[in-house]
Amino acid sequence: MFTIVIGLNHRTAPVEVRERLSFSNEQAREFLTKLRSKPGVSAVVLLSTCNRTEFYMFFTNEIARTAVIEVLCRRAGLEFSELKRYLYVYTENDCVRHLFRVAAGLDSMVLGETQILGQVKDAYQLALEAGTTGSYFNALFQQALAVGKRVRTETGIDKNPVSVSYAAVELAKQNLGSIEGRNVLVVGAGKMSELTVKHLVANGVTGVIVSNRSFERAEELASRFGGRAVRFDELYRWMERADIVISCTGASHHVIHAREMAAVMAKRRGAKIFMIDIAVPRDVEPAVATLPGIVLFDIDALQGVVDGNLAERQKMAAEAERIIEEEVEGFRRRQAEQAVIPTVVALKKLGEEIKQKELRRAFNRLGDLSDYERRVIMSLANSIANQLLHEPVRRLKDLALTSQGLFYAEAVQELFKLDLKENSAQEELPAAAKGKG
């Protein structure tokens, strides 16, 4: 078996491709079960955020990889020759390293962002509930979460981070100058919207307008920042007076359409409107950008803002990368050693059985012995058995860290005719635990 991640992110694919492989929690749960049922796939975790979709899997053969990619092609509605341009694939230790970097915020659009750690945790929890993880992935994702926390604690890379919401507000400032006193309409009432409103208020925007399908959630968010909540069916009416619209809902389809926006612009009588869509899938129908008077940016347009705030965190990133390499090596060692434990346990059990059998035979033949004499004989037997097994066991653990580790474990099993009981760690031994990668 071997571990693999197949994915695409903001660096490899534009938002119009990423949104085709975006998943809600319910869709992700169904897709996990679908992929897990494919022959050769023994475990799968799906991480889907606004900037990435990644499938972490346990494969038994290359045929399984082809089958999974075919499923992704159908989901995206793209031919393999087209989709593969946007995909990256990492296996074994490279897969482990990638996951650790993602959890640490080193692979994010916003270097060192904190939100991704919670998203990795949620993705793992969803797969755990769906029964698609297995013991190796349980260990891998739990370690990834620990690595993400360690990087942030030891480097401070998440201090004063530039979030996507912050970047959206900065983009508005760059294009409009001061946004103080502007009429701003925020569509959506989730975490991203909350951060957006927070940054707007910090930049002098008073009376932010919040609209959401759940009016109660819109009211809750607006009230915390002295804003106003409006019902979703009144959204376009309020756009008639907005200077800036920032949309970030969790909808799986467009919620702002070109036909309705054309009617809005007709009533604005030439007044321009600045729109930022930071949702994936996109909230705003792309055709809206063609309407006179509308300036529309999607989430990919934020990269320039983010790049301008990297200098300080890049220094911290160098230390973070060192921690990642240390953690990857530590995880590889632990998994490699864990992989040979069933063989070591079986070998020691065999040695104990032989020792006890020969002690019984010796005691029966020697007749009455004093307690002292029995202790001396038992000590001798223990010493011989321990010394005979010590070096093979030590060497087997050392060799587990090499590419030949599994071969030597199997050789010991064959030579001593060891009876290994079913062990999940042995069944899920990935190539990364064999010292490859």
Tab-separated table of C-alpha atoms in Angstrom, residues 194-370:
chain	number	residue	atom	x	y	z
A	194	GLU	CA	-17.704	38.042	10.216
A	195	LEU	CA	-14.003	38.695	9.606
A	196	THR	CA	-14.888	40.900	6.631
A	197	VAL	CA	-17.246	43.037	8.689
A	198	LYS	CA	-14.624	43.300	11.421
A	199	HIS	CA	-12.034	44.663	8.961
A	200	LEU	CA	-14.562	47.032	7.385
A	201	VAL	CA	-15.430	48.549	10.743
A	202	ALA	CA	-11.723	48.859	11.578
A	203	ASN	CA	-11.328	50.906	8.387
A	204	GLY	CA	-14.018	53.396	9.250
A	205	VAL	CA	-17.088	51.824	7.652
A	206	THR	CA	-20.151	52.465	9.792
A	207	GLY	CA	-23.514	50.836	9.412
A	208	VAL	CA	-22.451	47.749	7.415
A	209	ILE	CA	-25.433	46.049	5.762
A	210	VAL	CA	-25.581	42.240	6.101
A	211	SER	CA	-27.825	39.969	4.056
A	212	ASN	CA	-28.133	36.212	4.455
A	213	ARG	CA	-30.655	33.485	3.645
A	214	SER	CA	-31.067	32.995	7.390
A	215	PHE	CA	-32.240	36.406	8.501
A	216	GLU	CA	-31.604	35.518	12.147
A	217	ARG	CA	-27.895	34.922	11.450
A	218	ALA	CA	-27.703	38.193	9.512
A	219	GLU	CA	-29.280	40.011	12.468
A	220	GLU	CA	-26.849	38.415	14.909
A	221	LEU	CA	-23.787	39.417	12.870
A	222	ALA	CA	-25.012	42.939	12.099
A	223	SER	CA	-25.937	43.663	15.712
A	224	ARG	CA	-22.436	42.826	16.958
A	225	PHE	CA	-20.920	45.539	14.768
A	226	GLY	CA	-23.644	48.158	14.825
A	227	GLY	CA	-24.799	47.283	11.338
A	228	ARG	CA	-28.129	46.515	9.703
A	229	ALA	CA	-29.559	43.171	8.605
A	230	VAL	CA	-31.719	42.922	5.487
A	231	ARG	CA	-33.714	39.996	4.191
A	232	PHE	CA	-32.259	37.996	1.351
A	233	ASP	CA	-35.239	38.611	-0.921
A	234	GLU	CA	-34.496	42.347	-0.619
A	235	LEU	CA	-30.840	41.915	-1.599
A	236	TYR	CA	-31.029	43.607	-5.018
A	237	ARG	CA	-33.008	46.545	-3.666
A	238	TRP	CA	-30.218	47.284	-1.206
A	239	MET	CA	-27.598	46.931	-3.926
A	240	GLU	CA	-29.112	49.985	-5.564
A	241	ARG	CA	-27.536	52.126	-2.839
A	242	ALA	CA	-24.343	50.149	-2.102
A	243	ASP	CA	-20.864	51.364	-3.067
A	244	ILE	CA	-19.168	48.059	-2.258
A	245	VAL	CA	-20.537	44.497	-2.237
A	246	ILE	CA	-18.479	41.675	-0.687
A	247	SER	CA	-20.015	38.229	-1.084
A	248	CYS	CA	-18.922	35.111	0.777
A	249	THR	CA	-21.775	32.643	1.239
A	250	GLY	CA	-21.498	28.875	1.398
A	251	ALA	CA	-23.943	28.356	-1.460
A	252	SER	CA	-23.183	25.732	-4.093
A	253	HIS	CA	-24.553	27.973	-6.881
A	254	HIS	CA	-24.618	31.624	-7.932
A	255	VAL	CA	-26.682	33.856	-5.675
A	256	ILE	CA	-26.130	37.125	-7.578
A	257	HIS	CA	-27.179	37.036	-11.218
A	258	ALA	CA	-26.478	39.211	-14.266
A	259	ARG	CA	-30.099	39.842	-15.256
A	260	GLU	CA	-31.039	41.187	-11.830
A	261	MET	CA	-27.816	43.214	-11.606
A	262	ALA	CA	-28.568	44.811	-14.978
A	263	ALA	CA	-31.850	46.045	-13.483
A	264	VAL	CA	-29.977	47.319	-10.421
A	265	MET	CA	-27.512	49.270	-12.558
A	266	ALA	CA	-30.341	50.846	-14.549
A	267	LYS	CA	-31.715	52.328	-11.321
A	268	ARG	CA	-28.256	53.506	-10.157
A	269	ARG	CA	-28.091	55.916	-13.140
A	270	GLY	CA	-24.395	55.531	-13.853
A	271	ALA	CA	-23.150	55.188	-10.269
A	272	LYS	CA	-20.441	52.518	-10.212
A	273	ILE	CA	-20.468	49.552	-7.848
A	274	PHE	CA	-17.389	47.657	-6.665
A	275	MET	CA	-17.953	43.902	-6.103
A	276	ILE	CA	-15.623	41.313	-4.516
A	277	ASP	CA	-16.619	37.642	-4.619
A	278	ILE	CA	-14.504	35.621	-2.168
A	279	ALA	CA	-16.694	32.516	-2.222
A	280	VAL	CA	-15.851	29.160	-3.816
A	281	PRO	CA	-17.987	28.135	-5.614
A	282	ARG	CA	-18.448	31.720	-6.760
A	283	ASP	CA	-21.491	33.641	-5.552
A	284	VAL	CA	-21.545	36.106	-8.435
A	285	GLU	CA	-22.402	34.967	-11.945
A	286	PRO	CA	-19.317	35.755	-14.120
A	287	ALA	CA	-21.464	37.582	-16.679
A	288	VAL	CA	-22.011	40.310	-14.066
A	289	ALA	CA	-18.491	41.554	-14.863
A	290	THR	CA	-19.615	42.506	-18.380
A	291	LEU	CA	-22.221	44.976	-17.158
A	292	PRO	CA	-21.323	48.695	-17.476
A	293	GLY	CA	-20.522	50.319	-14.147
A	294	ILE	CA	-19.643	47.113	-12.297
A	295	VAL	CA	-16.087	46.272	-11.254
A	296	LEU	CA	-15.982	42.605	-10.196
A	297	PHE	CA	-13.085	40.736	-8.575
A	298	ASP	CA	-13.027	37.073	-7.550
A	299	ILE	CA	-10.905	35.438	-4.862
A	300	ASP	CA	-7.920	34.935	-7.186
A	301	ALA	CA	-7.564	38.705	-7.506
A	302	LEU	CA	-6.550	38.875	-3.833
A	303	GLN	CA	-3.156	37.273	-4.457
A	304	GLY	CA	-1.524	40.616	-5.234
A	305	VAL	CA	-2.683	42.067	-1.903
A	306	VAL	CA	-1.446	39.007	-0.034
A	307	ASP	CA	1.958	39.052	-1.745
A	308	GLY	CA	2.556	42.597	-0.573
A	309	ASN	CA	2.380	41.531	3.081
A	310	LEU	CA	4.702	38.507	3.040
A	311	ALA	CA	8.111	39.796	4.105
A	312	GLU	CA	7.900	39.303	7.876
A	313	ARG	CA	6.147	35.935	7.742
A	314	GLN	CA	8.610	34.586	5.166
A	315	LYS	CA	11.342	34.826	7.796
A	316	MET	CA	9.214	32.746	10.129
A	317	ALA	CA	8.400	30.327	7.300
A	318	ALA	CA	12.053	29.241	7.055
A	319	GLU	CA	11.958	28.032	10.665
A	320	ALA	CA	8.567	26.460	10.040
A	321	GLU	CA	9.988	24.451	7.123
A	322	ARG	CA	12.741	23.120	9.406
A	323	ILE	CA	10.110	21.979	11.892
A	324	ILE	CA	8.146	20.309	9.096
A	325	GLU	CA	11.184	18.274	7.977
A	326	GLU	CA	11.872	17.234	11.552
A	327	GLU	CA	8.276	16.125	12.012
A	328	VAL	CA	8.178	14.240	8.693
A	329	GLU	CA	11.293	12.268	9.664
A	330	GLY	CA	9.926	11.602	13.141
A	331	PHE	CA	6.613	10.382	11.764
A	332	ARG	CA	8.377	8.156	9.218
A	333	ARG	CA	10.504	6.581	11.941
A	334	ARG	CA	7.570	5.921	14.237
A	335	GLN	CA	5.480	4.391	11.475
A	336	ALA	CA	8.383	2.280	10.205
A	337	GLU	CA	9.106	0.948	13.666
A	338	GLN	CA	5.397	0.375	14.228
A	339	ALA	CA	5.270	-1.653	11.018
A	340	VAL	CA	7.744	-4.275	12.300
A	341	ILE	CA	6.270	-4.507	15.797
A	342	PRO	CA	4.027	-7.503	14.926
A	343	THR	CA	7.111	-9.362	13.672
A	344	VAL	CA	9.141	-8.417	16.762
A	345	VAL	CA	6.301	-9.426	19.082
A	346	ALA	CA	5.863	-12.762	17.293
A	347	LEU	CA	9.620	-13.432	17.376
A	348	LYS	CA	9.851	-12.710	21.104
A	349	LYS	CA	6.767	-14.851	21.725
A	350	LEU	CA	8.384	-17.749	19.875
A	351	GLY	CA	11.569	-17.336	21.918
A	352	GLU	CA	9.569	-17.327	25.162
A	353	GLU	CA	7.650	-20.461	24.150
A	354	ILE	CA	10.865	-22.334	23.295
A	355	LYS	CA	12.509	-21.203	26.539
A	356	GLN	CA	9.576	-22.301	28.682
A	357	LYS	CA	9.336	-25.655	26.913
A	358	GLU	CA	13.018	-26.403	27.438
A	359	LEU	CA	12.905	-25.265	31.078
A	360	ARG	CA	10.037	-27.648	31.783
A	361	ARG	CA	11.941	-30.466	30.106
A	362	ALA	CA	15.114	-29.704	32.092
A	363	PHE	CA	13.325	-29.427	35.427
A	364	ASN	CA	11.529	-32.741	34.826
A	365	ARG	CA	14.825	-34.497	34.044
A	366	LEU	CA	16.740	-32.960	36.967
A	367	GLY	CA	14.191	-33.888	39.615
A	368	ASP	CA	14.173	-32.092	42.954
A	369	LEU	CA	16.033	-28.810	42.876
A	370	SER	CA	16.400	-26.092	45.428
